[in-house]
């Protein structure tokens, strides 16, 4: 979930190359609209996006019965401790700072979901 098409493409390539299926969204609201009962194992979400930001997305997901245990990784330029704490308090399970290496994302993903 990121408003940058090029960043979504980089993450998509890293994950699909590693054997994961990927569904993309441009913002938190578009991602919420995709939570229609479909089983997802993980979300990777930016913090700063139009329409619905990442922290607000996490808070909303955690109120949804079918998705409250969905692990969410924040992938963002935000690196301040206060933002990380805000994300953790909302329910994010990991925080990866941009720019990143694809192996950083794959490592975080592998810790949060079973192969």
N, CA, C and O atoms as a Tinker XYZ file with bonds, in Angstrom:
   460  protein
     1  N      0.876000   -1.166000    0.000000    73     2
     2  CA     0.000000    0.000000    0.000000    64     1     3
     3  C      0.912000    1.214000    0.000000    63     2     4     5
     4  O      1.539000    1.539000    1.008000    81     3
     5  N      0.975000    1.873000   -1.136000    73     3     6
     6  CA     1.856000    3.035000   -1.251000    64     5     7
     7  C      1.367000    3.879000   -2.407000    63     6     8     9
     8  O      0.943000    3.345000   -3.432000    81     7
     9  N      1.421000    5.203000   -2.256000    73     7    10
    10  CA     0.974000    6.076000   -3.327000    64     9    11
    11  C      2.003000    6.178000   -4.452000    63    10    12    13
    12  O      1.707000    6.757000   -5.498000    81    11
    13  N      3.195000    5.633000   -4.263000    73    11    14
    14  CA     4.229000    5.642000   -5.296000    64    13    15
    15  C      4.163000    4.352000   -6.120000    63    14    16    17
    16  O      4.430000    3.265000   -5.607000    81    15
    17  N      3.805000    4.485000   -7.401000    73    15    18
    18  CA     3.710000    3.316000   -8.275000    64    17    19
    19  C      5.065000    2.621000   -8.410000    63    18    20    21
    20  O      5.133000    1.392000   -8.444000    81    19
    21  N      6.147000    3.408000   -8.487000    73    19    22
    22  CA     7.474000    2.803000   -8.651000    64    21    23
    23  C      7.868000    2.016000   -7.403000    63    22    24    25
    24  O      8.491000    0.960000   -7.517000    81    23
    25  N      7.518000    2.506000   -6.224000    73    23    26
    26  CA     7.837000    1.761000   -5.004000    64    25    27
    27  C      7.005000    0.482000   -4.920000    63    26    28    29
    28  O      7.515000   -0.566000   -4.523000    81    27
    29  N      5.729000    0.567000   -5.291000    73    27    30
    30  CA     4.891000   -0.644000   -5.305000    64    29    31
    31  C      5.487000   -1.676000   -6.249000    63    30    32    33
    32  O      5.470000   -2.873000   -5.964000    81    31
    33  N      6.019000   -1.203000   -7.386000    73    31    34
    34  CA     6.605000   -2.124000   -8.354000    64    33    35
    35  C      7.844000   -2.813000   -7.773000    63    34    36    37
    36  O      8.008000   -4.021000   -7.945000    81    35
    37  N      8.704000   -2.078000   -7.099000    73    35    38
    38  CA     9.915000   -2.660000   -6.500000    64    37    39
    39  C      9.536000   -3.713000   -5.453000    63    38    40    41
    40  O     10.103000   -4.806000   -5.439000    81    39
    41  N      8.592000   -3.389000   -4.588000    73    39    42
    42  CA     8.153000   -4.332000   -3.553000    64    41    43
    43  C      7.489000   -5.545000   -4.206000    63    42    44    45
    44  O      7.730000   -6.683000   -3.801000    81    43
    45  N      6.655000   -5.300000   -5.215000    73    43    46
    46  CA     5.972000   -6.382000   -5.915000    64    45    47
    47  C      6.984000   -7.360000   -6.515000    63    46    48    49
    48  O      6.851000   -8.572000   -6.347000    81    47
    49  N      7.990000   -6.836000   -7.212000    73    47    50
    50  CA     9.002000   -7.695000   -7.837000    64    49    51
    51  C      9.744000   -8.510000   -6.780000    63    50    52    53
    52  O      9.953000   -9.710000   -6.957000    81    51
    53  N     10.142000   -7.868000   -5.684000    73    51    54
    54  CA    10.865000   -8.583000   -4.621000    64    53    55
    55  C     10.017000   -9.723000   -4.059000    63    54    56    57
    56  O     10.510000  -10.835000   -3.867000    81    55
    57  N      8.742000   -9.442000   -3.797000    73    55    58
    58  CA     7.879000  -10.454000   -3.184000    64    57    59
    59  C      7.479000  -11.561000   -4.158000    63    58    60    61
    60  O      7.489000  -12.737000   -3.792000    81    59
    61  N      7.129000  -11.199000   -5.389000    73    59    62
    62  CA     6.725000  -12.237000   -6.339000    64    61    63
    63  C      7.907000  -13.129000   -6.709000    63    62    64    65
    64  O      7.737000  -14.330000   -6.915000    81    63
    65  N      9.108000  -12.546000   -6.794000    73    63    66
    66  CA    10.304000  -13.338000   -7.074000    64    65    67
    67  C     10.544000  -14.351000   -5.956000    63    66    68    69
    68  O     11.061000  -15.442000   -6.196000    81    67
    69  N     10.168000  -13.983000   -4.742000    73    67    70
    70  CA    10.328000  -14.885000   -3.592000    64    69    71
    71  C      9.158000  -15.862000   -3.453000    63    70    72    73
    72  O      9.141000  -16.681000   -2.534000    81    71
    73  N      8.175000  -15.777000   -4.367000    73    71    74
    74  CA     7.083000  -16.739000   -4.364000    64    73    75
    75  C      5.794000  -16.277000   -3.704000    63    74    76    77
    76  O      4.873000  -17.074000   -3.525000    81    75
    77  N      5.716000  -15.004000   -3.342000    73    75    78
    78  CA     4.504000  -14.480000   -2.710000    64    77    79
    79  C      3.546000  -13.922000   -3.758000    63    78    80    81
    80  O      3.981000  -13.413000   -4.791000    81    79
    81  N      2.247000  -14.016000   -3.495000    73    79    82
    82  CA     1.239000  -13.351000   -4.317000    64    81    83
    83  C      1.058000  -11.944000   -3.761000    63    82    84    85
    84  O      1.090000  -11.745000   -2.547000    81    83
    85  N      0.870000  -10.974000   -4.642000    73    83    86
    86  CA     0.805000   -9.578000   -4.225000    64    85    87
    87  C     -0.460000   -8.916000   -4.760000    63    86    88    89
    88  O     -0.825000   -9.099000   -5.921000    81    87
    89  N     -1.126000   -8.140000   -3.895000    73    87    90
    90  CA    -2.251000   -7.281000   -4.275000    64    89    91
    91  C     -1.838000   -5.866000   -3.893000    63    90    92    93
    92  O     -1.409000   -5.626000   -2.764000    81    91
    93  N     -1.965000   -4.932000   -4.826000    73    91    94
    94  CA    -1.514000   -3.562000   -4.573000    64    93    95
    95  C     -2.677000   -2.611000   -4.314000    63    94    96    97
    96  O     -3.800000   -2.827000   -4.768000    81    95
    97  N     -2.369000   -1.547000   -3.565000    73    95    98
    98  CA    -3.318000   -0.455000   -3.351000    64    97    99
    99  C     -2.528000    0.854000   -3.301000    63    98   100   101
   100  O     -1.379000    0.883000   -2.860000    81    99
   101  N     -3.171000    1.948000   -3.766000    73    99   102
   102  CA    -2.506000    3.247000   -3.832000    64   101   103
   103  C     -2.603000    4.047000   -2.537000    63   102   104   105
   104  O     -1.831000    4.982000   -2.327000    81   103
   105  N     -3.545000    3.687000   -1.671000    73   103   106
   106  CA    -3.703000    4.414000   -0.410000    64   105   107
   107  C     -4.466000    3.520000    0.567000    63   106   108   109
   108  O     -4.940000    2.443000    0.205000    81   107
   109  N     -4.573000    3.979000    1.791000    73   107   110
   110  CA    -5.217000    3.176000    2.820000    64   109   111
   111  C     -6.676000    2.866000    2.540000    63   110   112   113
   112  O     -7.147000    1.772000    2.851000    81   111
   113  N     -7.402000    3.819000    1.953000    73   111   114
   114  CA    -8.817000    3.575000    1.660000    64   113   115
   115  C     -8.978000    2.510000    0.579000    63   114   116   117
   116  O     -9.835000    1.633000    0.687000    81   115
   117  N     -8.162000    2.589000   -0.449000    73   115   118
   118  CA    -8.222000    1.581000   -1.509000    64   117   119
   119  C     -7.887000    0.201000   -0.921000    63   118   120   121
   120  O     -8.491000   -0.802000   -1.302000    81   119
   121  N     -6.934000    0.156000   -0.005000    73   119   122
   122  CA    -6.576000   -1.112000    0.638000    64   121   123
   123  C     -7.732000   -1.629000    1.493000    63   122   124   125
   124  O     -8.029000   -2.824000    1.469000    81   123
   125  N     -8.388000   -0.743000    2.249000    73   123   126
   126  CA    -9.543000   -1.154000    3.057000    64   125   127
   127  C    -10.637000   -1.745000    2.176000    63   126   128   129
   128  O    -11.287000   -2.723000    2.546000    81   127
   129  N    -10.832000   -1.139000    1.004000    73   127   130
   130  CA   -11.866000   -1.624000    0.084000    64   129   131
   131  C    -11.570000   -3.053000   -0.383000    63   130   132   133
   132  O    -12.487000   -3.789000   -0.749000    81   131
   133  N    -10.302000   -3.442000   -0.370000    73   131   134
   134  CA    -9.916000   -4.794000   -0.795000    64   133   135
   135  C    -10.065000   -5.817000    0.332000    63   134   136   137
   136  O     -9.971000   -7.022000    0.099000    81   135
   137  N    -10.296000   -5.333000    1.548000    73   135   138
   138  CA   -10.501000   -6.245000    2.690000    64   137   139
   139  C    -11.971000   -6.638000    2.719000    63   138   140   141
   140  O    -12.742000   -6.178000    3.561000    81   139
   141  N    -12.337000   -7.496000    1.784000    73   139   142
   142  CA   -13.731000   -7.862000    1.555000    64   141   143
   143  C    -14.025000   -9.302000    1.946000    63   142   144   145
   144  O    -14.967000   -9.913000    1.442000    81   143
   145  N    -13.216000   -9.833000    2.842000    73   143   146
   146  CA   -13.374000  -11.227000    3.227000    64   145   147
   147  C    -12.284000  -12.107000    2.646000    63   146   148   149
   148  O    -12.113000  -13.253000    3.064000    81   147
   149  N    -11.542000  -11.571000    1.674000    73   147   150
   150  CA   -10.410000  -12.297000    1.091000    64   149   151
   151  C     -9.351000  -12.506000    2.162000    63   150   152   153
   152  O     -9.094000  -11.611000    2.966000    81   151
   153  N     -8.733000  -13.686000    2.176000    73   151   154
   154  CA    -7.698000  -13.992000    3.163000    64   153   155
   155  C     -6.375000  -13.389000    2.713000    63   154   156   157
   156  O     -5.866000  -13.717000    1.641000    81   155
   157  N     -5.828000  -12.513000    3.532000    73   155   158
   158  CA    -4.496000  -11.949000    3.305000    64   157   159
   159  C     -3.626000  -12.370000    4.482000    63   158   160   161
   160  O     -4.105000  -12.500000    5.608000    81   159
   161  N     -2.346000  -12.580000    4.210000    73   159   162
   162  CA    -1.430000  -13.023000    5.259000    64   161   163
   163  C     -0.613000  -11.883000    5.850000    63   162   164   165
   164  O     -0.029000  -12.025000    6.924000    81   163
   165  N     -0.570000  -10.738000    5.141000    73   163   166
   166  CA     0.309000   -9.647000    5.554000    64   165   167
   167  C     -0.028000   -8.400000    4.746000    63   166   168   169
   168  O     -0.495000   -8.497000    3.611000    81   167
   169  N      0.207000   -7.233000    5.329000    73   167   170
   170  CA     0.119000   -5.974000    4.582000    64   169   171
   171  C      1.421000   -5.210000    4.776000    63   170   172   173
   172  O      2.008000   -5.229000    5.858000    81   171
   173  N      1.863000   -4.544000    3.726000    73   171   174
   174  CA     3.019000   -3.644000    3.786000    64   173   175
   175  C      2.484000   -2.280000    3.407000    63   174   176   177
   176  O      1.903000   -2.110000    2.335000    81   175
   177  N      2.679000   -1.300000    4.291000    73   175   178
   178  CA     1.967000   -0.031000    4.149000    64   177   179
   179  C      2.875000    1.162000    4.402000    63   178   180   181
   180  O      3.652000    1.169000    5.357000    81   179
   181  N      2.775000    2.173000    3.543000    73   179   182
   182  CA     3.455000    3.451000    3.743000    64   181   183
   183  C      2.724000    4.213000    4.852000    63   182   184   185
   184  O      1.585000    3.883000    5.182000    81   183
   185  N      3.365000    5.218000    5.420000    73   183   186
   186  CA     2.718000    6.051000    6.431000    64   185   187
   187  C      2.049000    7.253000    5.769000    63   186   188   189
   188  O      0.866000    7.510000    5.993000    81   187
   189  N      2.799000    7.984000    4.958000    73   187   190
   190  CA     2.299000    9.229000    4.377000    64   189   191
   191  C      1.683000    8.981000    3.000000    63   190   192   193
   192  O      2.389000    8.772000    2.013000    81   191
   193  N      0.345000    9.009000    2.961000    73   191   194
   194  CA    -0.392000    8.804000    1.705000    64   193   195
   195  C     -1.627000    9.697000    1.708000    63   194   196   197
   196  O     -2.132000   10.071000    2.767000    81   195
   197  N     -2.114000   10.040000    0.496000    73   195   198
   198  CA    -3.372000   10.796000    0.424000    64   197   199
   199  C     -4.563000    9.889000    0.739000    63   198   200   201
   200  O     -4.421000    8.670000    0.826000    81   199
   201  N     -5.703000   10.481000    0.905000    73   199   202
   202  CA    -6.996000    9.830000    1.151000    64   201   203
   203  C     -7.045000    9.216000    2.552000    63   202   204   205
   204  O     -7.830000    9.666000    3.387000    81   203
   205  N     -6.218000    8.192000    2.828000    73   203   206
   206  CA    -6.153000    7.582000    4.157000    64   205   207
   207  C     -4.705000    7.181000    4.411000    63   206   208   209
   208  O     -4.155000    6.339000    3.702000    81   207
   209  N     -4.090000    7.787000    5.425000    73   207   210
   210  CA    -2.681000    7.520000    5.714000    64   209   211
   211  C     -2.499000    6.140000    6.355000    63   210   212   213
   212  O     -3.466000    5.494000    6.760000    81   211
   213  N     -1.252000    5.712000    6.435000    73   211   214
   214  CA    -0.945000    4.376000    6.914000    64   213   215
   215  C     -1.325000    4.095000    8.353000    63   214   216   217
   216  O     -1.837000    3.017000    8.656000    81   215
   217  N     -1.084000    5.047000    9.252000    73   215   218
   218  CA    -1.414000    4.826000   10.668000    64   217   219
   219  C     -2.933000    4.688000   10.821000    63   218   220   221
   220  O     -3.407000    3.824000   11.559000    81   219
   221  N     -3.685000    5.530000   10.132000    73   219   222
   222  CA    -5.151000    5.439000   10.179000    64   221   223
   223  C     -5.623000    4.116000    9.580000    63   222   224   225
   224  O     -6.574000    3.517000   10.081000    81   223
   225  N     -4.968000    3.656000    8.512000    73   223   226
   226  CA    -5.295000    2.363000    7.920000    64   225   227
   227  C     -5.114000    1.249000    8.953000    63   226   228   229
   228  O     -5.993000    0.404000    9.121000    81   227
   229  N     -3.982000    1.253000    9.635000    73   227   230
   230  CA    -3.706000    0.211000   10.639000    64   229   231
   231  C     -4.781000    0.224000   11.721000    63   230   232   233
   232  O     -5.300000   -0.828000   12.096000    81   231
   233  N     -5.115000    1.404000   12.220000    73   231   234
   234  CA    -6.132000    1.516000   13.273000    64   233   235
   235  C     -7.468000    0.938000   12.801000    63   234   236   237
   236  O     -8.133000    0.222000   13.551000    81   235
   237  N     -7.861000    1.242000   11.571000    73   235   238
   238  CA    -9.139000    0.732000   11.049000    64   237   239
   239  C     -9.104000   -0.780000   10.871000    63   238   240   241
   240  O    -10.069000   -1.467000   11.205000    81   239
   241  N     -7.996000   -1.301000   10.346000    73   239   242
   242  CA    -7.874000   -2.748000   10.136000    64   241   243
   243  C     -8.006000   -3.479000   11.466000    63   242   244   245
   244  O     -8.647000   -4.527000   11.537000    81   243
   245  N     -7.411000   -2.941000   12.505000    73   243   246
   246  CA    -7.408000   -3.615000   13.809000    64   245   247
   247  C     -8.795000   -3.643000   14.451000    63   246   248   249
   248  O     -8.994000   -4.335000   15.450000    81   247
   249  N     -9.765000   -2.897000   13.889000    73   247   250
   250  CA   -11.148000   -2.949000   14.387000    64   249   251
   251  C    -12.010000   -3.922000   13.582000    63   250   252   253
   252  O    -13.169000   -4.153000   13.925000    81   251
   253  N    -11.453000   -4.489000   12.518000    73   251   254
   254  CA   -12.221000   -5.377000   11.634000    64   253   255
   255  C    -12.054000   -6.824000   12.093000    63   254   256   257
   256  O    -10.935000   -7.335000   12.101000    81   255
   257  N    -13.139000   -7.492000   12.475000    73   255   258
   258  CA   -13.041000   -8.843000   13.025000    64   257   259
   259  C    -12.219000   -9.824000   12.184000    63   258   260   261
   260  O    -11.443000  -10.602000   12.740000    81   259
   261  N    -12.374000   -9.803000   10.875000    73   259   262
   262  CA   -11.653000  -10.758000   10.044000    64   261   263
   263  C    -10.194000  -10.422000    9.808000    63   262   264   265
   264  O     -9.446000  -11.241000    9.275000    81   263
   265  N     -9.778000   -9.214000   10.204000    73   263   266
   266  CA    -8.429000   -8.759000    9.877000    64   265   267
   267  C     -7.647000   -8.228000   11.081000    63   266   268   269
   268  O     -6.519000   -7.761000   10.923000    81   267
   269  N     -8.228000   -8.292000   12.275000    73   267   270
   270  CA    -7.559000   -7.651000   13.417000    64   269   271
   271  C     -6.198000   -8.255000   13.727000    63   270   272   273
   272  O     -5.362000   -7.602000   14.352000    81   271
   273  N     -5.958000   -9.514000   13.291000    73   271   274
   274  CA    -4.662000  -10.146000   13.543000    64   273   275
   275  C     -3.742000  -10.100000   12.324000    63   274   276   277
   276  O     -2.677000  -10.718000   12.330000    81   275
   277  N     -4.145000   -9.370000   11.278000    73   275   278
   278  CA    -3.322000   -9.243000   10.085000    64   277   279
   279  C     -2.010000   -8.533000   10.434000    63   278   280   281
   280  O     -2.039000   -7.401000   10.915000    81   279
   281  N     -0.859000   -9.176000   10.200000    73   279   282
   282  CA     0.408000   -8.483000   10.472000    64   281   283
   283  C      0.616000   -7.360000    9.448000    63   282   284   285
   284  O      0.391000   -7.550000    8.253000    81   283
   285  N      1.043000   -6.199000    9.927000    73   283   286
   286  CA     1.264000   -5.058000    9.051000    64   285   287
   287  C      2.679000   -4.528000    9.255000    63   286   288   289
   288  O      3.100000   -4.239000   10.375000    81   287
   289  N      3.401000   -4.410000    8.143000    73   287   290
   290  CA     4.743000   -3.828000    8.132000    64   289   291
   291  C      4.614000   -2.404000    7.595000    63   290   292   293
   292  O      4.029000   -2.191000    6.533000    81   291
   293  N      5.147000   -1.450000    8.308000    73   291   294
   294  CA     5.172000   -0.074000    7.820000    64   293   295
   295  C      6.475000    0.104000    7.038000    63   294   296   297
   296  O      7.557000   -0.187000    7.546000    81   295
   297  N      6.358000    0.586000    5.795000    73   295   298
   298  CA     7.501000    0.843000    4.920000    64   297   299
   299  C      7.442000    2.326000    4.584000    63   298   300   301
   300  O      6.593000    2.752000    3.800000    81   299
   301  N      8.340000    3.117000    5.174000    73   299   302
   302  CA     8.165000    4.564000    5.157000    64   301   303
   303  C      9.484000    5.314000    5.249000    63   302   304   305
   304  O     10.507000    4.743000    5.628000    81   303
   305  N      9.458000    6.591000    4.904000    73   303   306
   306  CA    10.626000    7.451000    5.107000    64   305   307
   307  C     10.676000    7.941000    6.547000    63   306   308   309
   308  O     11.695000    8.477000    6.983000    81   307
   309  N      9.596000    7.763000    7.285000    73   307   310
   310  CA     9.519000    8.214000    8.675000    64   309   311
   311  C     10.447000    7.357000    9.541000    63   310   312   313
   312  O     10.321000    6.133000    9.569000    81   311
   313  N     11.368000    8.000000   10.239000    73   311   314
   314  CA    12.304000    7.229000   11.057000    64   313   315
   315  C     12.335000    7.681000   12.515000    63   314   316   317
   316  O     13.099000    7.139000   13.314000    81   315
   317  N     11.507000    8.674000   12.871000    73   315   318
   318  CA    11.531000    9.164000   14.250000    64   317   319
   319  C     10.945000    8.122000   15.195000    63   318   320   321
   320  O     10.044000    7.367000   14.829000    81   319
   321  N     11.460000    8.096000   16.387000    73   319   322
   322  CA    10.998000    7.139000   17.389000    64   321   323
   323  C      9.524000    7.367000   17.720000    63   322   324   325
   324  O      8.791000    6.410000   17.970000    81   323
   325  N      9.086000    8.625000   17.723000    73   323   326
   326  CA     7.686000    8.901000   18.059000    64   325   327
   327  C      6.740000    8.322000   17.005000    63   326   328   329
   328  O      5.676000    7.807000   17.348000    81   327
   329  N      7.119000    8.400000   15.720000    73   327   330
   330  CA     6.279000    7.825000   14.664000    64   329   331
   331  C      6.261000    6.302000   14.765000    63   330   332   333
   332  O      5.218000    5.673000   14.586000    81   331
   333  N      7.427000    5.715000   15.053000    73   331   334
   334  CA     7.492000    4.258000   15.215000    64   333   335
   335  C      6.585000    3.820000   16.358000    63   334   336   337
   336  O      5.860000    2.833000   16.236000    81   335
   337  N      6.627000    4.553000   17.469000    73   335   338
   338  CA     5.786000    4.218000   18.616000    64   337   339
   339  C      4.308000    4.385000   18.268000    63   338   340   341
   340  O      3.471000    3.591000   18.698000    81   339
   341  N      3.993000    5.416000   17.493000    73   339   342
   342  CA     2.611000    5.632000   17.061000    64   341   343
   343  C      2.140000    4.448000   16.204000    63   342   344   345
   344  O      1.019000    3.967000   16.366000    81   343
   345  N      3.000000    3.986000   15.296000    73   343   346
   346  CA     2.673000    2.840000   14.460000    64   345   347
   347  C      2.505000    1.564000   15.276000    63   346   348   349
   348  O      1.582000    0.783000   15.045000    81   347
   349  N      3.400000    1.367000   16.222000    73   347   350
   350  CA     3.316000    0.180000   17.075000    64   349   351
   351  C      2.045000    0.219000   17.923000    63   350   352   353
   352  O      1.373000   -0.800000   18.086000    81   351
   353  N      1.720000    1.388000   18.459000    73   351   354
   354  CA     0.513000    1.519000   19.274000    64   353   355
   355  C     -0.737000    1.242000   18.438000    63   354   356   357
   356  O     -1.722000    0.706000   18.945000    81   355
   357  N     -0.693000    1.610000   17.156000    73   355   358
   358  CA    -1.832000    1.365000   16.265000    64   357   359
   359  C     -1.960000   -0.122000   15.940000    63   358   360   361
   360  O     -3.053000   -0.610000   15.653000    81   359
   361  N     -0.834000   -0.839000   15.989000    73   359   362
   362  CA    -0.880000   -2.275000   15.716000    64   361   363
   363  C      0.103000   -2.765000   14.671000    63   362   364   365
   364  O      0.082000   -3.943000   14.315000    81   363
   365  N      0.974000   -1.882000   14.166000    73   363   366
   366  CA     1.980000   -2.322000   13.190000    64   365   367
   367  C      2.975000   -3.257000   13.873000    63   366   368   369
   368  O      3.346000   -3.044000   15.027000    81   367
   369  N      3.400000   -4.290000   13.153000    73   367   370
   370  CA     4.295000   -5.298000   13.729000    64   369   371
   371  C      5.759000   -5.061000   13.402000    63   370   372   373
   372  O      6.632000   -5.567000   14.106000    81   371
   373  N      6.054000   -4.290000   12.333000    73   371   374
   374  CA     7.440000   -4.028000   11.944000    64   373   375
   375  C      7.507000   -2.663000   11.272000    63   374   376   377
   376  O      6.500000   -2.146000   10.788000    81   375
   377  N      8.715000   -2.083000   11.248000    73   375   378
   378  CA     8.926000   -0.751000   10.693000    64   377   379
   379  C     10.189000   -0.814000    9.859000    63   378   380   381
   380  O     11.270000   -1.068000   10.391000    81   379
   381  N     10.069000   -0.584000    8.540000    73   379   382
   382  CA    11.217000   -0.587000    7.639000    64   381   383
   383  C     11.311000    0.809000    7.030000    63   382   384   385
   384  O     10.331000    1.337000    6.503000    81   383
   385  N     12.518000    1.406000    7.110000    73   383   386
   386  CA    12.707000    2.776000    6.634000    64   385   387
   387  C     13.225000    2.775000    5.198000    63   386   388   389
   388  O     14.143000    2.032000    4.850000    81   387
   389  N     12.608000    3.634000    4.365000    73   387   390
   390  CA    13.059000    3.837000    2.989000    64   389   391
   391  C     14.264000    4.775000    3.011000    63   390   392   393
   392  O     14.316000    5.637000    3.888000    81   391
   393  N     15.223000    4.663000    2.114000    73   391   394
   394  CA    15.329000    3.590000    1.132000    64   393   395
   395  C     15.666000    2.264000    1.811000    63   394   396   397
   396  O     16.250000    2.241000    2.895000    81   395
   397  N     15.300000    1.183000    1.177000    73   395   398
   398  CA    15.481000   -0.142000    1.747000    64   397   399
   399  C     16.061000   -1.076000    0.695000    63   398   400   401
   400  O     16.034000   -0.781000   -0.500000    81   399
   401  N     16.575000   -2.185000    1.148000    73   399   402
   402  CA    17.021000   -3.248000    0.234000    64   401   403
   403  C     15.920000   -4.300000    0.200000    63   402   404   405
   404  O     15.290000   -4.569000    1.223000    81   403
   405  N     15.683000   -4.897000   -0.963000    73   403   406
   406  CA    14.639000   -5.924000   -1.040000    64   405   407
   407  C     14.781000   -7.018000    0.021000    63   406   408   409
   408  O     13.778000   -7.530000    0.520000    81   407
   409  N     16.023000   -7.381000    0.369000    73   407   410
   410  CA    16.188000   -8.431000    1.379000    64   409   411
   411  C     15.683000   -7.986000    2.752000    63   410   412   413
   412  O     15.303000   -8.828000    3.566000    81   411
   413  N     15.672000   -6.677000    3.024000    73   411   414
   414  CA    15.124000   -6.192000    4.301000    64   413   415
   415  C     13.627000   -6.485000    4.378000    63   414   416   417
   416  O     13.123000   -6.922000    5.413000    81   415
   417  N     12.927000   -6.242000    3.278000    73   415   418
   418  CA    11.483000   -6.518000    3.239000    64   417   419
   419  C     11.241000   -8.016000    3.339000    63   418   420   421
   420  O     10.391000   -8.459000    4.110000    81   419
   421  N     11.977000   -8.789000    2.571000    73   419   422
   422  CA    11.786000  -10.242000    2.587000    64   421   423
   423  C     12.073000  -10.818000    3.971000    63   422   424   425
   424  O     11.386000  -11.738000    4.414000    81   423
   425  N     13.074000  -10.289000    4.649000    73   423   426
   426  CA    13.397000  -10.744000    6.002000    64   425   427
   427  C     12.245000  -10.428000    6.966000    63   426   428   429
   428  O     11.857000  -11.276000    7.770000    81   427
   429  N     11.706000   -9.218000    6.884000    73   427   430
   430  CA    10.581000   -8.835000    7.753000    64   429   431
   431  C      9.358000   -9.693000    7.449000    63   430   432   433
   432  O      8.672000  -10.148000    8.365000    81   431
   433  N      9.085000   -9.914000    6.163000    73   431   434
   434  CA     7.931000  -10.729000    5.756000    64   433   435
   435  C      8.079000  -12.151000    6.287000    63   434   436   437
   436  O      7.132000  -12.711000    6.839000    81   435
   437  N      9.256000  -12.730000    6.122000    73   435   438
   438  CA     9.458000  -14.122000    6.529000    64   437   439
   439  C      9.323000  -14.313000    8.034000    63   438   440   441
   440  O      8.987000  -15.404000    8.494000    81   439
   441  N      9.582000  -13.259000    8.801000    73   439   442
   442  CA     9.424000  -13.358000   10.266000    64   441   443
   443  C      7.946000  -13.300000   10.688000    63   442   444   445
   444  O      7.590000  -13.764000   11.771000    81   443
   445  N      7.094000  -12.731000    9.833000    73   443   446
   446  CA     5.703000  -12.515000   10.216000    64   445   447
   447  C      4.714000  -13.495000    9.625000    63   446   448   449
   448  O      3.595000  -13.621000   10.123000    81   447
   449  N      5.108000  -14.197000    8.562000    73   447   450
   450  CA     4.193000  -15.197000    7.995000    64   449   451
   451  C      4.943000  -16.480000    7.705000    63   450   452   453
   452  O      6.147000  -16.472000    7.451000    81   451
   453  N      4.216000  -17.572000    7.749000    73   451   454
   454  CA     4.800000  -18.868000    7.443000    64   453   455
   455  C      4.895000  -19.033000    5.929000    63   454   456   457
   456  O      4.062000  -18.504000    5.193000    81   455
   457  N      5.916000  -19.772000    5.458000    73   455   458
   458  CA     6.056000  -19.951000    4.010000    64   457   459
   459  C      4.880000  -20.703000    3.417000    63   458   460
   460  O      4.843000  -20.937000    2.209000    81   459
